[in-house]
CSV table of C-alpha atoms in Angstrom, one decimal:
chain,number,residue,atom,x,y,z
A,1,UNK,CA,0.0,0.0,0.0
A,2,UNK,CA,3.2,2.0,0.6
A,3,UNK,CA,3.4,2.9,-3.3
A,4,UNK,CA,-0.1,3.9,-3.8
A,5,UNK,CA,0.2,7.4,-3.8
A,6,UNK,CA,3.2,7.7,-6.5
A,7,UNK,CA,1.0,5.3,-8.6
A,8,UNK,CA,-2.3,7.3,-8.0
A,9,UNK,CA,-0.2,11.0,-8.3
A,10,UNK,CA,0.9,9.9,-11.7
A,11,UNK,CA,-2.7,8.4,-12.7
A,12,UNK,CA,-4.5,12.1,-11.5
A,13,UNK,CA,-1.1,13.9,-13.7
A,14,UNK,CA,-1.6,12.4,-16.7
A,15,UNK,CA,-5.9,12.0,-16.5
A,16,UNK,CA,-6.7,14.4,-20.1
A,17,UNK,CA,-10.5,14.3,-17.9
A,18,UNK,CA,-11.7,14.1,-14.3
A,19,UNK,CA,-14.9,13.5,-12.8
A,20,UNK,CA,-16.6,14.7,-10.0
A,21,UNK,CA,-20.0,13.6,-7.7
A,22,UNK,CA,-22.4,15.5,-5.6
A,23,UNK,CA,-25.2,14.3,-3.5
A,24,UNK,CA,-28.5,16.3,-5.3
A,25,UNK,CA,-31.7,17.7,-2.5
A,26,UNK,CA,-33.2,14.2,-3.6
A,27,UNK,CA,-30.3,12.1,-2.0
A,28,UNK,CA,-29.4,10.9,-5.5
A,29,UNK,CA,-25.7,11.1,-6.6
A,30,UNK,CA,-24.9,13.2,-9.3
A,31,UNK,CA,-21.9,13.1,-11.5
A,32,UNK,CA,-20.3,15.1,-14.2
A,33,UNK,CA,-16.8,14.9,-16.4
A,34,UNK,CA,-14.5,17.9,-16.0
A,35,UNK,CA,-11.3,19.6,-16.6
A,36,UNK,CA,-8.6,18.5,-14.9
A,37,UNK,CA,-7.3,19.9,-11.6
A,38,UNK,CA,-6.1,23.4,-12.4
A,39,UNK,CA,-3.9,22.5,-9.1
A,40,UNK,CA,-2.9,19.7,-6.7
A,41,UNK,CA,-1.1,20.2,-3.2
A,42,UNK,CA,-0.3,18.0,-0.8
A,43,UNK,CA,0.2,14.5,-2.5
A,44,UNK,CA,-3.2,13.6,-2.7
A,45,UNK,CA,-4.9,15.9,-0.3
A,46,UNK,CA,-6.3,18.9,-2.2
A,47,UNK,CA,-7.3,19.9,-5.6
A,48,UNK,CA,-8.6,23.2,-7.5
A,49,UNK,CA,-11.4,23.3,-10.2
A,50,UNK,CA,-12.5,25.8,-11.8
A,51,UNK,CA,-16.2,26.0,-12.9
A,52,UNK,CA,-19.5,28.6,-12.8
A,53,UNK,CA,-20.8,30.1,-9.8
A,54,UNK,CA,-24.4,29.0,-11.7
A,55,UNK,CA,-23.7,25.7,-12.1
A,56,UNK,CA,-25.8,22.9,-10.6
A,57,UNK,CA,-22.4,21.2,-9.1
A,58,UNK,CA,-21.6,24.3,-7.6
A,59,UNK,CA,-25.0,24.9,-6.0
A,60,UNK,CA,-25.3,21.1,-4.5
A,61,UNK,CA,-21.8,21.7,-3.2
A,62,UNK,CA,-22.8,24.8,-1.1
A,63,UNK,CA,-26.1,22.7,0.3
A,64,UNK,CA,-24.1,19.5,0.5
A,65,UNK,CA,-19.8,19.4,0.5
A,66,UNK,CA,-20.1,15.7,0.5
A,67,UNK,CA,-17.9,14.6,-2.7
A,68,UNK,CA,-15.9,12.3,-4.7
A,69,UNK,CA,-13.4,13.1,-7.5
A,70,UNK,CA,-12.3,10.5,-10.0
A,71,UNK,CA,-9.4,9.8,-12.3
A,72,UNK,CA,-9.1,7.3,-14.6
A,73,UNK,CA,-6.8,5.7,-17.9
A,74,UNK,CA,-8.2,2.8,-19.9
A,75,UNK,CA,-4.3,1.6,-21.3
A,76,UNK,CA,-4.2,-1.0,-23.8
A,77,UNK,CA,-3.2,-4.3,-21.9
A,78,UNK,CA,-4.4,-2.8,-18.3
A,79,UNK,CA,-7.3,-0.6,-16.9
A,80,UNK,CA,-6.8,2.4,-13.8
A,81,UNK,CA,-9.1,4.1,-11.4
A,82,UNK,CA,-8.8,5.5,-8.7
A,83,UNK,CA,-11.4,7.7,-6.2
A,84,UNK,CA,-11.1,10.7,-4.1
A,85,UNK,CA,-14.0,10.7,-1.1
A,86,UNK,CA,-13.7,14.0,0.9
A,87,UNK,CA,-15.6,17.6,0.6
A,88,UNK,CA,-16.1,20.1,-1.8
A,89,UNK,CA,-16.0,24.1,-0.8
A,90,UNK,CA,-17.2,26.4,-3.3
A,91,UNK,CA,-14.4,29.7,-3.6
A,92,UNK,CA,-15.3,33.0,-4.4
A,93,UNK,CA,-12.7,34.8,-2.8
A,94,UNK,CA,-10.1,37.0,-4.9
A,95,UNK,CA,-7.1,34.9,-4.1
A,96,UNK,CA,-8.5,31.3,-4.6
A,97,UNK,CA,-9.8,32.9,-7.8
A,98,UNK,CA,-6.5,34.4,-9.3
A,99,UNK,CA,-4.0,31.2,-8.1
A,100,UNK,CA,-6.2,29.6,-10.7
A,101,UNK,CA,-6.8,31.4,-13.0
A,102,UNK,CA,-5.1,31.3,-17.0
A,103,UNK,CA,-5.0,33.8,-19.1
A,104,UNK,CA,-7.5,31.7,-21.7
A,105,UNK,CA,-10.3,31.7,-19.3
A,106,UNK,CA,-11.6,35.1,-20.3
A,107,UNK,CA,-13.0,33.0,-23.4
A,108,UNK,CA,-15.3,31.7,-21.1
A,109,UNK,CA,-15.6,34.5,-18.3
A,110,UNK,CA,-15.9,37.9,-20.2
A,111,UNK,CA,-15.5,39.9,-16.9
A,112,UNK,CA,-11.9,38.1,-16.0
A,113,UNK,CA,-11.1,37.0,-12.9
A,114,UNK,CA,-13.6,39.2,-11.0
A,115,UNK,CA,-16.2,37.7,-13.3
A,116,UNK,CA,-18.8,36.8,-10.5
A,117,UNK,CA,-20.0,33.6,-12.5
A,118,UNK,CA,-16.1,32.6,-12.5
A,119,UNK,CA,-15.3,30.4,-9.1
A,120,UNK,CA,-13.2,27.6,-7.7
A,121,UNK,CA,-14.5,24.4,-6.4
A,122,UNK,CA,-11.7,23.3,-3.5
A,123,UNK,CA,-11.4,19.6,-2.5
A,124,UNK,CA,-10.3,18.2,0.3
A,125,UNK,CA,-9.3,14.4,0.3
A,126,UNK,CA,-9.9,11.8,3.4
A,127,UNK,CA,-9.7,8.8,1.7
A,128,UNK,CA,-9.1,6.8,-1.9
A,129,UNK,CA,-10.1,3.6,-3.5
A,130,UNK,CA,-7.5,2.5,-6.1
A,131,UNK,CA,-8.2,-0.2,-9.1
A,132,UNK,CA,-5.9,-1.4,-11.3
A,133,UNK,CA,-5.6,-5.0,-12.5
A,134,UNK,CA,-8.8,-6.3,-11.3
A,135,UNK,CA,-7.8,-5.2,-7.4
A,136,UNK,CA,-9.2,-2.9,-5.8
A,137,UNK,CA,-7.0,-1.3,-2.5
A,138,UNK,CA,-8.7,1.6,-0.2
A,139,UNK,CA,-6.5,4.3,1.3
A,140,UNK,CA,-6.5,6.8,3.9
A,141,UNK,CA,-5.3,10.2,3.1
A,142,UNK,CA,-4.2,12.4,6.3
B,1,UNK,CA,-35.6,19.2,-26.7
B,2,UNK,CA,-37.7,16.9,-28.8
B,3,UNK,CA,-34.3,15.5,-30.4
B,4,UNK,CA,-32.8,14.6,-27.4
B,5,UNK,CA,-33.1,11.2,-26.6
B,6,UNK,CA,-31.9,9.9,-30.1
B,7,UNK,CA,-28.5,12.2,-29.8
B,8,UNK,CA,-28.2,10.9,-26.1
B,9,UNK,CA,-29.1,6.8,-27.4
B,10,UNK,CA,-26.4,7.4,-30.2
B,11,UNK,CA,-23.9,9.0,-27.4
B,12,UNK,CA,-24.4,6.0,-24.8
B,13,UNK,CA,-24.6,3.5,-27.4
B,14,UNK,CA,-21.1,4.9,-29.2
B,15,UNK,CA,-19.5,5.3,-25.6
B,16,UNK,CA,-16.4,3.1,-25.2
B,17,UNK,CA,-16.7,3.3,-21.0
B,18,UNK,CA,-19.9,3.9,-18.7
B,19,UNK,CA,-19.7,5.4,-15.0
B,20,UNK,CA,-21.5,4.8,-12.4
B,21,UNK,CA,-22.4,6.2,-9.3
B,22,UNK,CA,-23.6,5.4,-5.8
B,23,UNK,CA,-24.3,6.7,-2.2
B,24,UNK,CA,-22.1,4.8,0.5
B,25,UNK,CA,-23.3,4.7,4.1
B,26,UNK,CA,-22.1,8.0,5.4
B,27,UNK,CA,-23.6,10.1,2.5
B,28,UNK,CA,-20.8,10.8,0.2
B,29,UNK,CA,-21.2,10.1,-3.1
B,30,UNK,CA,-19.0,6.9,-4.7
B,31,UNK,CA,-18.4,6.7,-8.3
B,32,UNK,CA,-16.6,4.4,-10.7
B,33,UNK,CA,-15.7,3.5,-14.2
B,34,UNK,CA,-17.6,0.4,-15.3
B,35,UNK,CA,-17.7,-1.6,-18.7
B,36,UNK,CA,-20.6,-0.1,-21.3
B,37,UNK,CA,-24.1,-2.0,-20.4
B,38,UNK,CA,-24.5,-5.2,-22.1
B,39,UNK,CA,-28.3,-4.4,-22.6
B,40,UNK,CA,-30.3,-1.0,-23.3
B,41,UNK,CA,-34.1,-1.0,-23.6
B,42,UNK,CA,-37.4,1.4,-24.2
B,43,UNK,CA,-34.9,4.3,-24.8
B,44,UNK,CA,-33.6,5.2,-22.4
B,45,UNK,CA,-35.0,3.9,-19.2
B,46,UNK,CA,-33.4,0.6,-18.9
B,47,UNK,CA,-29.2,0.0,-18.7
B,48,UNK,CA,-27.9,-3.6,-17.5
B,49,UNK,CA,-24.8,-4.1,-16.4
B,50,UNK,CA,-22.6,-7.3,-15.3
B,51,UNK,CA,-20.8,-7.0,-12.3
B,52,UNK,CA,-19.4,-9.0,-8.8
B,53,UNK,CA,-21.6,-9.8,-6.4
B,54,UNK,CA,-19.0,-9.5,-3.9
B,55,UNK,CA,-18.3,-5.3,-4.8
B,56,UNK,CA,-19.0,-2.4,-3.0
B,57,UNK,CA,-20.9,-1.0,-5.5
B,58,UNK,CA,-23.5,-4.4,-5.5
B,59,UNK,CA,-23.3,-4.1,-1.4
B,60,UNK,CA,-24.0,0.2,-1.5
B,61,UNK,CA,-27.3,-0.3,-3.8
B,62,UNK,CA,-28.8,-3.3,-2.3
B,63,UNK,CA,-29.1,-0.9,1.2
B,64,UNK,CA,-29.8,2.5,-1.0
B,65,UNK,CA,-30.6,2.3,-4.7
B,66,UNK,CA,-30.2,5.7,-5.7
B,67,UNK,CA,-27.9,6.1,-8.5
B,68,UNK,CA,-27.3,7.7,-11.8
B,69,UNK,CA,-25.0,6.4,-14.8
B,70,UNK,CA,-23.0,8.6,-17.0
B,71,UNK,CA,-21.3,8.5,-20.4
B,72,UNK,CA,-19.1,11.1,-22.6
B,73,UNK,CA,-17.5,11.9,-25.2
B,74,UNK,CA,-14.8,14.0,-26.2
B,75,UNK,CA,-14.6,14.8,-29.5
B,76,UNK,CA,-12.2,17.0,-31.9
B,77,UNK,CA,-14.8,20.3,-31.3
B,78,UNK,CA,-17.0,19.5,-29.3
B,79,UNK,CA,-17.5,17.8,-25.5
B,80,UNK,CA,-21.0,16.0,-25.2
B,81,UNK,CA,-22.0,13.9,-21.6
B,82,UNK,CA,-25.3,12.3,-20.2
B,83,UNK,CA,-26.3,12.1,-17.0
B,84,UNK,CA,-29.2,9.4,-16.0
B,85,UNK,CA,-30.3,9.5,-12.4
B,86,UNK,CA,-32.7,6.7,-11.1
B,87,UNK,CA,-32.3,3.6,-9.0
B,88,UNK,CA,-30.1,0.5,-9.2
B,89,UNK,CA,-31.5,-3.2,-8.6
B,90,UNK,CA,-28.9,-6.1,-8.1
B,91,UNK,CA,-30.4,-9.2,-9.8
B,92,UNK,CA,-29.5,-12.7,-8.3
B,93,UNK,CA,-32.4,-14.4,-10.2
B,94,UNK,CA,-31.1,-17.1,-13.2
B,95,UNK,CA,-33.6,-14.9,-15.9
B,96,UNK,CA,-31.6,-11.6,-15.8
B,97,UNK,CA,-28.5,-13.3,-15.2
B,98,UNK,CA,-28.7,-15.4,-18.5
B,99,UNK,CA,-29.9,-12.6,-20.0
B,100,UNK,CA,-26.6,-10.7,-20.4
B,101,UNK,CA,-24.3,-13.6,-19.9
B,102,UNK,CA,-21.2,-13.5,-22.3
B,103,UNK,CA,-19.5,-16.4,-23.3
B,104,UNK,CA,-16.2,-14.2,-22.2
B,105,UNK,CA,-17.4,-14.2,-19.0
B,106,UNK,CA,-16.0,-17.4,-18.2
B,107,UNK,CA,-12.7,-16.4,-17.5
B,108,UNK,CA,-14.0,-13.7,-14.6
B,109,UNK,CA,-16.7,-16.2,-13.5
B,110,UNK,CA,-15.3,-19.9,-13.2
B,111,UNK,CA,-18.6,-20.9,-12.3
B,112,UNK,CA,-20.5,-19.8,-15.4
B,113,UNK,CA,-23.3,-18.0,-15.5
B,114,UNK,CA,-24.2,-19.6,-12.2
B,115,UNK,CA,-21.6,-18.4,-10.2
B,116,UNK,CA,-22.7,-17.0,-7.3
B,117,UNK,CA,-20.4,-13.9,-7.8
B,118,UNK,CA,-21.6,-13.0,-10.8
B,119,UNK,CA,-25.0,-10.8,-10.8
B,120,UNK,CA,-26.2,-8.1,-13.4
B,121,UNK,CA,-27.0,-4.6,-11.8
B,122,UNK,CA,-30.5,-3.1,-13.4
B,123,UNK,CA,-30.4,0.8,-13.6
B,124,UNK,CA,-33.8,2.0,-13.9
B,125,UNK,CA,-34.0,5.9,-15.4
B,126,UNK,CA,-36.4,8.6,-14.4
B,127,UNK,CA,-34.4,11.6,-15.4
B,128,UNK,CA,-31.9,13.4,-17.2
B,129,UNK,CA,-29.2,16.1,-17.8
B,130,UNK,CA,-27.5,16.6,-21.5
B,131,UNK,CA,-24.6,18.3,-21.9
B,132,UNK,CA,-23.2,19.5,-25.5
B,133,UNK,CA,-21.5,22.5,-26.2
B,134,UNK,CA,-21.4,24.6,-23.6
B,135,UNK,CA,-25.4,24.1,-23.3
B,136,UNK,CA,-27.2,22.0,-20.5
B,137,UNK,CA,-30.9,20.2,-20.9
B,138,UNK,CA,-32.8,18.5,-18.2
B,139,UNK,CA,-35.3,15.9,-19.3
B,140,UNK,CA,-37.6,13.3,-17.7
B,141,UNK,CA,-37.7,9.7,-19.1
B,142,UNK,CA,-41.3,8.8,-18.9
């Protein structure tokens, strides 16, 4: 289990897509592909999204932080996932905003990195589930 | 929105990987990659899927079958994805199990299509969210 988090660091560094899951006001997990992490600190302990303040994600986040991120790379001989279960906070404030912001997102957010529908989605890691090769190993992140 | 479900049947049925996505017993949401469904039907309200028995996914859903099921695709221009959310039944019985069995199989499932590990997950659809182009659409599955 030692090695895990190299392997798993790797997996999230080279992912071209991520995924993330909310719990919706029904109780019914909700899930959605993303960018990657703009950011990762800590080994495996936080990462840094960017999305829309309007977004649905964003909204079930702010009523509900419980989440999951996933990573995952289908090679040609072997098949890798791995998920993140932690929580979710939803940034507005000016420095989360500009640590992640790149000069191409004005495409997208007219207003720069004021833009009030511009804003990070923070998650914080507890624990992991890694599969690779048919086995499946759970981790604890501290 | 009238066009939607054959663009979304094309997506799932093109899709090369399906995800899945489950509530565990403290609340947070769990999600994982999963081979495409072996079996689609009325549109889009009914997905089957093989799995273990033994996994945590089978174990999560038997005590809460809330659930949704996700597929995307990433083209050259343009990034489509569909969310289903609806509820999740393991099946034990011989019928459903038959049903999808794959010769292939054999080599996860010594036993055959009796093995008692093997069991096909029924995902049952009552709504969705499709996302192409910037652009999201909600729609119920009647």
């Amino acid at each position: 289990m030692k090695d895990i988090p190299e392997k798993v660091e790797k997996l999230i560094d080279d992912a071209k897509v991520s995924f993330i899951a909310s719990v919706d006001e029904n109780g019914f997990p909700n899930m959605k592909a993303m960018l990657v992490p703009r950011k990762r600190r800590d080994g495996l302990k936080t990462f840094w999204f960017s999305t829309n303040t309007s977004s649905m994600r964003a909204q079930q986040y702010r009523k509900n932080p419980k989440a999951s991120i996933y990573f995952y790379e289908k090679g040609r001989f072997n098949y890798q996932g791995v998920m993140l279960i932690g929580k979710m906070e939803v940034m507005t404030d000016a420095k989360s905003k500009e640590m992640i912001w790149e000069v191409g997102d004005r495409l997208y957010y007219k207003k720069g990195v004021t833009d009030p529908d511009y804003c990070v989605l923070k998650f914080t890691a507890e624990s992991g589930r890694y599969y690779s090769n048919f086995k499946t190993e759970s981790f604890k992140i501290e």
